XYZ file of C-alpha atoms in Angstrom:
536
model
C 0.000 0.000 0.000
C 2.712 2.209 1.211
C 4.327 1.779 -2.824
C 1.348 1.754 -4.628
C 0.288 4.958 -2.798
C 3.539 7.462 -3.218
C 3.216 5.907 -7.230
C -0.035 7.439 -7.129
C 1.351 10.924 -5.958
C 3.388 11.431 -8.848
C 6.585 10.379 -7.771
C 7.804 7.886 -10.305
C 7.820 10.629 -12.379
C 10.121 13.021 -10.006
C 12.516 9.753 -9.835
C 12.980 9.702 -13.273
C 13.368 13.495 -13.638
C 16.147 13.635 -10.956
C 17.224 10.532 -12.816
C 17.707 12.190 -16.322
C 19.123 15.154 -14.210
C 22.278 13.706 -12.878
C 23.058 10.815 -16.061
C 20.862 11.853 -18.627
C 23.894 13.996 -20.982
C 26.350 11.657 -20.024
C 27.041 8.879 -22.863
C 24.022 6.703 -22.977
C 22.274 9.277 -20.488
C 19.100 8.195 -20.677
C 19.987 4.681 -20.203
C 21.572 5.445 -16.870
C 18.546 7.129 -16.101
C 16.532 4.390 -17.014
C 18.519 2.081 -14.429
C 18.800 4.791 -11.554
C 14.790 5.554 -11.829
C 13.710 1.895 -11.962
C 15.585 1.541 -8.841
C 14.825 4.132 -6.928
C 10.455 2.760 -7.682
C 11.465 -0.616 -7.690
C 12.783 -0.391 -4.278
C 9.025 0.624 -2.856
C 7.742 -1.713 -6.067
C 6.741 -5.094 -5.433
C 6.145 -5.795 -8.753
C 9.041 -5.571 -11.638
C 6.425 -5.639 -14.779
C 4.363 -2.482 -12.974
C 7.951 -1.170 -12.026
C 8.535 -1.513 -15.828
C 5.866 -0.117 -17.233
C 5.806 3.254 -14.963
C 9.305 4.260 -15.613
C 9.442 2.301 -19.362
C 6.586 4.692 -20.489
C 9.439 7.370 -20.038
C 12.591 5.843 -20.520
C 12.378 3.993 -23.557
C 11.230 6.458 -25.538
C 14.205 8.403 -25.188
C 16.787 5.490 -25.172
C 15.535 4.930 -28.994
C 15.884 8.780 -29.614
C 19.596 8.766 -28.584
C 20.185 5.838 -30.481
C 19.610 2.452 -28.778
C 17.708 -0.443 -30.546
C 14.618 -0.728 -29.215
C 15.171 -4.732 -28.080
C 17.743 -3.210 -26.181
C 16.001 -0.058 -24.436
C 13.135 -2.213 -23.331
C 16.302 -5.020 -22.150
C 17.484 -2.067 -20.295
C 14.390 -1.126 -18.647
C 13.706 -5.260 -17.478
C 16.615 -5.444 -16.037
C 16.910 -2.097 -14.210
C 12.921 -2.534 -13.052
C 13.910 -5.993 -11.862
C 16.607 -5.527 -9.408
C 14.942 -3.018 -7.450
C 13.407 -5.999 -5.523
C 16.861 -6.070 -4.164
C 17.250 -2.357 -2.858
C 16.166 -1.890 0.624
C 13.904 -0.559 1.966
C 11.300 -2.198 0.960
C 12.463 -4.776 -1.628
C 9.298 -6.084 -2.760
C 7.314 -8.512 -1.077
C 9.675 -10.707 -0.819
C 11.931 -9.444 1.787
C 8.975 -9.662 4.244
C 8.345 -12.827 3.526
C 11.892 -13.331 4.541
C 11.290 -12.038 7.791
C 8.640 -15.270 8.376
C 10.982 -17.376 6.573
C 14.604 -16.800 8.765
C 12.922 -15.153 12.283
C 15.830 -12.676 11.204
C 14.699 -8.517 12.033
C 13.912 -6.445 9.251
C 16.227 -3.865 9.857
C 19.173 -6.483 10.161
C 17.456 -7.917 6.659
C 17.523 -4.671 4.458
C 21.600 -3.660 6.301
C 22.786 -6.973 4.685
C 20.929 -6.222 1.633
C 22.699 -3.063 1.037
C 25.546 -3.377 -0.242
C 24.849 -6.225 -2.466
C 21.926 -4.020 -4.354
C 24.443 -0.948 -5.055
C 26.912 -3.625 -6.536
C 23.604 -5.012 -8.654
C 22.915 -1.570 -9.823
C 26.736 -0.280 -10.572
C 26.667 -3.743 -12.808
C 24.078 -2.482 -14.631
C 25.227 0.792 -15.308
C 28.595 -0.964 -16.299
C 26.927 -2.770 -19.082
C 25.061 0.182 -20.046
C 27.937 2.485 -20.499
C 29.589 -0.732 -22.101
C 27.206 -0.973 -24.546
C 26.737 3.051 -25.543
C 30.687 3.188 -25.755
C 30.368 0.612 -28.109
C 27.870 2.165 -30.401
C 28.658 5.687 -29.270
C 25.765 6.656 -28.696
C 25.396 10.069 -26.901
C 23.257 11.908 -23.921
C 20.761 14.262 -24.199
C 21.767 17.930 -24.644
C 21.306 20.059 -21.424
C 17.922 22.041 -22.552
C 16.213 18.848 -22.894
C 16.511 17.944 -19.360
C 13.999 19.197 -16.204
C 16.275 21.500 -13.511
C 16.688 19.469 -10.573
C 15.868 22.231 -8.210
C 12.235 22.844 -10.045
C 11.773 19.088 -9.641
C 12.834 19.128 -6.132
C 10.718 22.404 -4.984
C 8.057 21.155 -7.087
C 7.902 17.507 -5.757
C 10.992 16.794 -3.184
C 8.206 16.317 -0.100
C 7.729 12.596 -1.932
C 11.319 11.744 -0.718
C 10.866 12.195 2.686
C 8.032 9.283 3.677
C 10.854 7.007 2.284
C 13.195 8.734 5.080
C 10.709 7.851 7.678
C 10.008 4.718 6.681
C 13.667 4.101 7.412
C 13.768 6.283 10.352
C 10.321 3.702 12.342
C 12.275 0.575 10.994
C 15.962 1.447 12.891
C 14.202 2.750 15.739
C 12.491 -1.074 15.864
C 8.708 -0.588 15.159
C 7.004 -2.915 13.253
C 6.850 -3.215 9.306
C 3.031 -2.394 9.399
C 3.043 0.354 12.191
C 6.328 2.089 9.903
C 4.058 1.822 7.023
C 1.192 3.372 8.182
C 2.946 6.399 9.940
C 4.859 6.165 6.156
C 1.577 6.456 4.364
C 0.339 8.933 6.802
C 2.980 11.365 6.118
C 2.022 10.881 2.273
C -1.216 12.073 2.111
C -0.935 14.946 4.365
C 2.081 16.232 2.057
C 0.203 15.824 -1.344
C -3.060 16.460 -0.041
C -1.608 19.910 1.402
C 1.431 21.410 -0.598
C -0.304 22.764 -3.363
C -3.461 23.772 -1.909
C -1.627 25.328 0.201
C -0.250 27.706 -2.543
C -3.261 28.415 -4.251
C -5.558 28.683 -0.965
C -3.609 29.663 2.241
C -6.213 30.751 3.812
C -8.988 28.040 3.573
C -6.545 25.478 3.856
C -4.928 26.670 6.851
C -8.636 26.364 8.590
C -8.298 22.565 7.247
C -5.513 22.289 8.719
C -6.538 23.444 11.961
C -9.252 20.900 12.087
C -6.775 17.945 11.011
C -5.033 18.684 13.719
C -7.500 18.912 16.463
C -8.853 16.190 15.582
C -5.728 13.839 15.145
C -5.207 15.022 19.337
C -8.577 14.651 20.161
C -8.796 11.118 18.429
C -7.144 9.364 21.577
C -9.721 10.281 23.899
C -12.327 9.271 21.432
C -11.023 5.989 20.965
C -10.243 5.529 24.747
C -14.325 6.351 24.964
C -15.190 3.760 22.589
C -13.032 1.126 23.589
C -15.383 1.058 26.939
C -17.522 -0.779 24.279
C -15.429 -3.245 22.484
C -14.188 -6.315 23.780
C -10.753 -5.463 22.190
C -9.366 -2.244 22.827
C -8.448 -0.353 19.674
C -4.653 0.847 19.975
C -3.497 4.002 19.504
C 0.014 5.470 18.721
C 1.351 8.762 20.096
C 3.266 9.495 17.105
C 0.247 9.708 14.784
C -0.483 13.819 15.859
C 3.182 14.868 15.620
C 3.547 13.666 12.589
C 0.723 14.948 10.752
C 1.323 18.535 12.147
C 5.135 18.453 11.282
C 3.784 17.197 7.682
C 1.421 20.119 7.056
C 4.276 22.467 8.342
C 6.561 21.016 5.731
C 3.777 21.030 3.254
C 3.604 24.414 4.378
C 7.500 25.675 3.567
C 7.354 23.972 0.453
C 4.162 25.642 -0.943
C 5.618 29.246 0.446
C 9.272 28.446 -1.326
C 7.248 27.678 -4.393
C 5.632 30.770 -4.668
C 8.361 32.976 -3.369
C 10.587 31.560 -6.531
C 7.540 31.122 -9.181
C 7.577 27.792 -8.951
C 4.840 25.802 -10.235
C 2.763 23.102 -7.747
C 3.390 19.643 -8.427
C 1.853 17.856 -11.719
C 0.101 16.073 -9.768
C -2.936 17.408 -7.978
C -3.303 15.130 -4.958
C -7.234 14.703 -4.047
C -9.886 11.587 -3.495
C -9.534 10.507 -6.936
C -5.939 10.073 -6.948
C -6.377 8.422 -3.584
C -8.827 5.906 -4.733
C -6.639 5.273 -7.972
C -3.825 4.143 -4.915
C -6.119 1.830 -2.938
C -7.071 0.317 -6.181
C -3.624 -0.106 -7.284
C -2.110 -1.232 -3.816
C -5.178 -4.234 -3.851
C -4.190 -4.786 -7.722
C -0.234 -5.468 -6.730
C -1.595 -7.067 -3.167
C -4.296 -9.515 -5.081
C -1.467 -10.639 -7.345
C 0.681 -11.788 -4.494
C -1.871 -13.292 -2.258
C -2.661 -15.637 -5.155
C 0.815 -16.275 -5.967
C 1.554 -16.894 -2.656
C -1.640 -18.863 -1.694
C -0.895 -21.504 -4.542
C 2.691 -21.647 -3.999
C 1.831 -22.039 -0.361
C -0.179 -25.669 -1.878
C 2.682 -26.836 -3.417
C 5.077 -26.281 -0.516
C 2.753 -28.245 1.178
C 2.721 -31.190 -1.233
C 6.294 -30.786 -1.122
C 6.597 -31.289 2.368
C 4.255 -33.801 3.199
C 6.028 -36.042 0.437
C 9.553 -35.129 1.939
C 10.388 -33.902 -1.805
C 12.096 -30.640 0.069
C 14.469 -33.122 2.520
C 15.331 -35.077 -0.578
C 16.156 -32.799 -3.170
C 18.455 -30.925 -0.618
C 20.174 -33.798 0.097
C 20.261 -34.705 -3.653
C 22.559 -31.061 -4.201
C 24.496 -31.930 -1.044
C 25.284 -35.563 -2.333
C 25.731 -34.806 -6.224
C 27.890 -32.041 -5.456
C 30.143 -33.751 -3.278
C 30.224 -37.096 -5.707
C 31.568 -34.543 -8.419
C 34.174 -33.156 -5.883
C 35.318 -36.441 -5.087
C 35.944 -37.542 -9.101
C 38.196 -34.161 -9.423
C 41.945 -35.137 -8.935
C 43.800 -33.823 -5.967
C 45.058 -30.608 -6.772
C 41.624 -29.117 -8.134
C 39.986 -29.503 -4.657
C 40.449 -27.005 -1.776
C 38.049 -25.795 1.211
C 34.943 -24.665 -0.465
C 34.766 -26.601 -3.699
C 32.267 -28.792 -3.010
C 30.265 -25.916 -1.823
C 30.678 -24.445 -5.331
C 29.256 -26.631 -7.163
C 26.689 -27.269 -4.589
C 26.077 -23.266 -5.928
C 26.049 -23.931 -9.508
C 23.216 -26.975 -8.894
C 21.202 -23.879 -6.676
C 21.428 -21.488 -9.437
C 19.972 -23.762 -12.290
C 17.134 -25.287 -10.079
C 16.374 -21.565 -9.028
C 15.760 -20.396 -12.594
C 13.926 -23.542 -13.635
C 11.547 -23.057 -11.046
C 11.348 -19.222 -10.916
C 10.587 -19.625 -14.680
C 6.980 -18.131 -15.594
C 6.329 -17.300 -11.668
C 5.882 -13.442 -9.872
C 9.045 -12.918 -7.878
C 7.112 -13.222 -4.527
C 5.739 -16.969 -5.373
C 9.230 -17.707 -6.824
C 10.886 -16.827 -3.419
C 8.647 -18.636 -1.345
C 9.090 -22.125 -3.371
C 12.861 -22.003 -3.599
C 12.856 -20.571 0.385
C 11.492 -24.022 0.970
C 12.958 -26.654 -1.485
C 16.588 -24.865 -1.689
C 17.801 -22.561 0.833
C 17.783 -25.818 3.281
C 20.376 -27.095 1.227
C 22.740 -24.176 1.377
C 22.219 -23.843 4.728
C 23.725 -27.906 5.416
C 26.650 -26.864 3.558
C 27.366 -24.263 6.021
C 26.322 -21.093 4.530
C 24.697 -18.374 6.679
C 21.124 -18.436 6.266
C 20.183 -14.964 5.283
C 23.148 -15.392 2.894
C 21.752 -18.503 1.153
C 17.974 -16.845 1.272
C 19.452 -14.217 -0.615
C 21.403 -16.379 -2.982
C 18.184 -17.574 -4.021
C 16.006 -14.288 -3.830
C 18.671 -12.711 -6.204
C 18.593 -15.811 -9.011
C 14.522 -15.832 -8.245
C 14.478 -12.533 -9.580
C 17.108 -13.575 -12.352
C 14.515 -16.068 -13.304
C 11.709 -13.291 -13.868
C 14.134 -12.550 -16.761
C 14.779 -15.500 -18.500
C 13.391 -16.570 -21.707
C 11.413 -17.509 -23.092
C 8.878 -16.309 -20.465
C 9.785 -13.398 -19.313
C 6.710 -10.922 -18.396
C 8.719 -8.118 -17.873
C 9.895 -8.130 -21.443
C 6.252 -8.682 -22.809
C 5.581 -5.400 -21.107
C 8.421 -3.442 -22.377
C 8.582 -4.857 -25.702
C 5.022 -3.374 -26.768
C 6.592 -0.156 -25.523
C 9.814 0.007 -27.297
C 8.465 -1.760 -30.580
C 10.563 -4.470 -30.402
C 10.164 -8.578 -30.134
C 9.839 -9.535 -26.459
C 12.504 -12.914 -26.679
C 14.434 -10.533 -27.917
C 13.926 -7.961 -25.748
C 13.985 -10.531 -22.606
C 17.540 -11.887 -23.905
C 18.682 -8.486 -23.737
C 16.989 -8.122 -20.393
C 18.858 -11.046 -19.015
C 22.179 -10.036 -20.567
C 21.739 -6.857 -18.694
C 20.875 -8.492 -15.379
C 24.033 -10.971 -15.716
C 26.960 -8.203 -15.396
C 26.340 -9.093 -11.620
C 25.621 -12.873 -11.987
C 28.900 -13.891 -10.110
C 28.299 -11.915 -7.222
C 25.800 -14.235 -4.783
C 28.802 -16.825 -5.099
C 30.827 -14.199 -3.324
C 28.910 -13.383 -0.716
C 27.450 -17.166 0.058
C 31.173 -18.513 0.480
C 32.321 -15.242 2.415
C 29.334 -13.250 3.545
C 31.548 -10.593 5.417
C 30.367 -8.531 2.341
C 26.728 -8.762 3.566
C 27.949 -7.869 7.156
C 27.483 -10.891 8.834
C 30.744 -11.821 9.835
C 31.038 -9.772 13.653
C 34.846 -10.136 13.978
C 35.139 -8.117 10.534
C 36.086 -4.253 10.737
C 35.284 -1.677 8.305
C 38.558 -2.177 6.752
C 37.552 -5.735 5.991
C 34.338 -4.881 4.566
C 35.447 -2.474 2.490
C 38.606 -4.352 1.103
C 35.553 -6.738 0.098
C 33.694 -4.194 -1.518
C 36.578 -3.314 -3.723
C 37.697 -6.935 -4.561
C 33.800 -7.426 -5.803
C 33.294 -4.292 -7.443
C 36.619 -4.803 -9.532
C 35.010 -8.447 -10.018
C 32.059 -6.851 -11.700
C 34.044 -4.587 -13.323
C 36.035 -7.494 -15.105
C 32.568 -9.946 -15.565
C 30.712 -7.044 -17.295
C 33.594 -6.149 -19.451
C 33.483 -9.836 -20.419
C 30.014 -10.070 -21.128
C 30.225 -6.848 -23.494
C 33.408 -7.648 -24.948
C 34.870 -4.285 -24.371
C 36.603 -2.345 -21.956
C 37.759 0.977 -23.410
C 37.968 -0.231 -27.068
C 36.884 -3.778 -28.157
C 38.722 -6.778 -26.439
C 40.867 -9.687 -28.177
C 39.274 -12.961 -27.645
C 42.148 -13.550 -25.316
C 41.630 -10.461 -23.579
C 38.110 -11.318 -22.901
C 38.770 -14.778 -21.550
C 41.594 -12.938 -19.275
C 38.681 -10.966 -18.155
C 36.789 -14.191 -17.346
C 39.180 -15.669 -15.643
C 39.862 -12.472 -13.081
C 36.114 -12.648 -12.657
C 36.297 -15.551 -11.533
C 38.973 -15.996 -9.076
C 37.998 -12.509 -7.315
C 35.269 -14.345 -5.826
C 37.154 -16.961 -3.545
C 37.560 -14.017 -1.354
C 41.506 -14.829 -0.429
C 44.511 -12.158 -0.573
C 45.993 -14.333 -3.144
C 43.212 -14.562 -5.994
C 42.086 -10.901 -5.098
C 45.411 -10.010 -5.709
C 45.678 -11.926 -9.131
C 42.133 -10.700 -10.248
C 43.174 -7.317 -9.532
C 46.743 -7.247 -11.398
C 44.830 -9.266 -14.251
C 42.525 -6.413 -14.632
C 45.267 -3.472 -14.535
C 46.758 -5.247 -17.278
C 44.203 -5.444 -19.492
C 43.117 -1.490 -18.573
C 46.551 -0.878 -19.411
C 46.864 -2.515 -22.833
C 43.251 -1.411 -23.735
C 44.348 2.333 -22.445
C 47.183 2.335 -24.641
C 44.886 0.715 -27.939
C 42.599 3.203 -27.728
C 45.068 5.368 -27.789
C 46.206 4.667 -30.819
C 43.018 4.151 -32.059
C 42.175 7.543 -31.902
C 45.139 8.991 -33.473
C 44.835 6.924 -36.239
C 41.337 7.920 -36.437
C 42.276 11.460 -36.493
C 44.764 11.239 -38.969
C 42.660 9.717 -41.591
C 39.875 12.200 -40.919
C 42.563 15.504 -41.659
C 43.531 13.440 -44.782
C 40.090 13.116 -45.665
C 39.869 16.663 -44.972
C 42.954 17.443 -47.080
C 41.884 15.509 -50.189
């Protein structure tokens, strides 16, 4: 409710304008844009096809105009609206589910969440810049973009619900009661800023009234609940934060007209209100089906003991294939990696066709156990299979994301989901670092900042080297040797040891170095045959 709610205030379209503001005349601008939008909705999103089609409608359009094929601008867009089910704070449904799932805290959820979701999004952009260097395709020129500080007079109240969403969640209430006060906050801001500017007066008797009776509403509760054989709770909070709402609402209307600002596109009244409800039992409905029939074939699952078995089958065929490798290819963990491998293909088998939600909740049941026997941390191997759940929402050939941006962008939707998937992947290798050495996600207490961060570096430059390979470019278009050297530092940065961070690392350099020194030439040579051009 608390997503589809803010959507219905207008703010998916602020996120993209901030969006476009900061990336959009960079090389492949509105690309970038694309990815940092679809984020910012998809974290409050539980749904990556609605995600996509609010900030696609935008997007898309303008990725064809500055010259990416349109099976790739609605790729883009699938990928970018997919991942925000990662980004706290609200990461889709499934991250409460997660909550029933592990007995783990929220808070304690969306902190190990973190850092892994920046990393997803930084791959993205990666690949994105990849693939406009590659077909040099340019931003958008300055006068086509919205000024930040309109957007933010205009609309910048929208941010702050997410801040105290955030702000209830670390203090320790609950995920509903941080909702409500979330939602709360909402509707006071959009039903007040602009009618604030156009009717001061009239709307500062509203006010008054809101606010006496938001302090009067305790007693009248505390009167009824002489009545009811369960006493209907109240919560302090509720009158402070409606009047420091309207006094925001307030400053924001009086900045706007001080600097001629016009009130926010969106004119926030019972309509728009209704259009929320009706969306947030739209996204809800979906779920509670998903869930409900997923929730039948857990059961069959378990009553059969299909979940005990297949775990087991991973842990035993993983460990039959270690013991067939000769003596020098095994070390600590390598059972556990292929163990991994096994995970990722039964995750996007079963995610395949499924809402991310229903996805999660199967492979919660039937795979997570088994990571969990091998000794990985168990929010670490929930969100080794939340991340290639989602991963599975993008695969073809059904992929309802794609469907949804293809008939946008014009384009085939197989192809437009294989382009979505390619997208997703520059961050593929990334769960396999943090399920074998989950300081990364923060759960390792003897680790210091130092630690974490040396981790952050080792999988950022892994990412770096993984999306390089996928794109086949770097700074100018790799050798096929240079791209399996890419591969290969990919893949040792994520044992998560001094020595193969250190050889990743120096692998990478190298290849910067030579590609540096190509494009270099490149360049000149590029130059000198335009001034002979020129000449003749």
């Amino acid at each position: 409710m608390f997503g589809a709610i803010l959507e219905s205030t207008g703010a998916g379209k602020m996120f993209i304008d901030l969006a476009l503001r900061a990336f959009g005349r960079y090389k492949g601008g509105p690309a970038k844009a694309a990815v940092l939008a679809s984020g910012m909705l998809g974290s409050i999103s539980g749904s990556s096809t609605a995600n996509a089609v609010t900030t696609g409608t935008f997007t898309i359009p303008l990725m064809k105009k500055v010259g990416f094929k349109p099976h790739v601008a609605g790729g883009i867009e699938v990928a970018a609206s997919s991942s925000g089910q990662f980004l706290p704070p609200v990461m889709g449904a499934a991250a409460f589910l997660m909550i029933e799932y592990t007995n783990i805290p929220y808070i304690e959820i969306i902190k190990s969440a973190l850092i892994p979701a920046i990393l997803c999004y930084v791959a993205i952009l990666l690949m994105v810049h990849f693939e406009a260097a590659k077909n040099n395709i340019r931003g958008l020129h300055k006068s086509e973009l919205v000024s930040a500080r309109k957007t933010l007079l205009q609309q910048g109240y929208l941010i702050l619900p997410i801040f105290v969403l955030l702000y209830f969640l670390i203090k320790g209430f609950t995920v509903p009661n941080s909702a409500f006060f979330s939602i709360l906050v909402i509707l006071v801001l959009a039903f007040f800023a602009h009618r604030f500017k156009d009717r001061i007066g009239r709307s500062m008797i509203y006010a008054g009234v809101l606010i006496v009776f938001a302090y009067s509403l305790q007693y009248i509760i505390t009167f009824i609940n002489q009545f009811l054989s369960r006493d209907i709770l109240w919560r302090s909070e509720i009158p402070f934060l409606i009047v420091v709402s309207l006094v925001i609402a307030l400053l924001f209307a009086v900045g706007q007209k001080k600097l001629k600002v016009e009130s926010a596109p969106v004119r926030y009244g019972i309509k728009e209100l209704v259009n929320g409800f009706e969306l947030a039992a739209r996204n809800s409905l979906a779920v509670i089906v998903a869930c409900g029939t997923a929730g039948i074939l857990i059961g069959v699952v378990n009553l059969t003991g299909l979940s005990l078995k297949l775990s087991n089958m991973i842990i035993s065929f993983s460990g039959k294939i270690t013991e067939v490798l000769p003596a020098f290819m095994v070390f600590d963990n390598t059972q556990l990696y292929f163990a991994l491998i096994l995970t990722v293909f039964a995750c996007l088998i079963l995610g395949l066709g499924l809402p991310t939600t229903a996805t999660y909740v199967i492979l919660a049941a039937m795979i997570a156990p088994a990571l969990v026997g091998l000794g990985v941390p168990l929010l670490a191997a929930h969100l080794f299979v939340l991340y290639y759940g989602v991963l599975a929402d993008d695969t073809p050939p059904i992929n309802l994301p794609a469907y949804a941006t293809a008939g946008i962008a014009k384009a085939e939707p197989i192809r437009t989901g294989i382009q979505g998937f390619k997208f997703d992947s520059g961050a593929l290798l990334l769960p396999f670092a943090f399920a074998t050495n989950p300081t990364i996600l923060m759960l390792n207490p003897d680790a210091t900042w130092i630690d974490i961060s040396i981790n952050i570096f080792t999988a950022l430059i892994g990412i770096i080297a993984f999306a390089s390979f996928i794109q086949r470019w770097l700074l100018v278009k790799y050798y096929w040797f240079e791209r399996l050297a890419a591969l290969v530092a990919a893949l040792v940065l994520i044992h998560g040891h001094w020595v193969t961070d250190l050889t990743g690392i120096t692998i990478l350099t190298v290849l910067f170095i030579s590609q540096y020194y190509r494009s270099k030439k490149e360049k000149e040579l590029s130059s000198k045959t335009t001034q002979k051009a020129v000449f003749d």
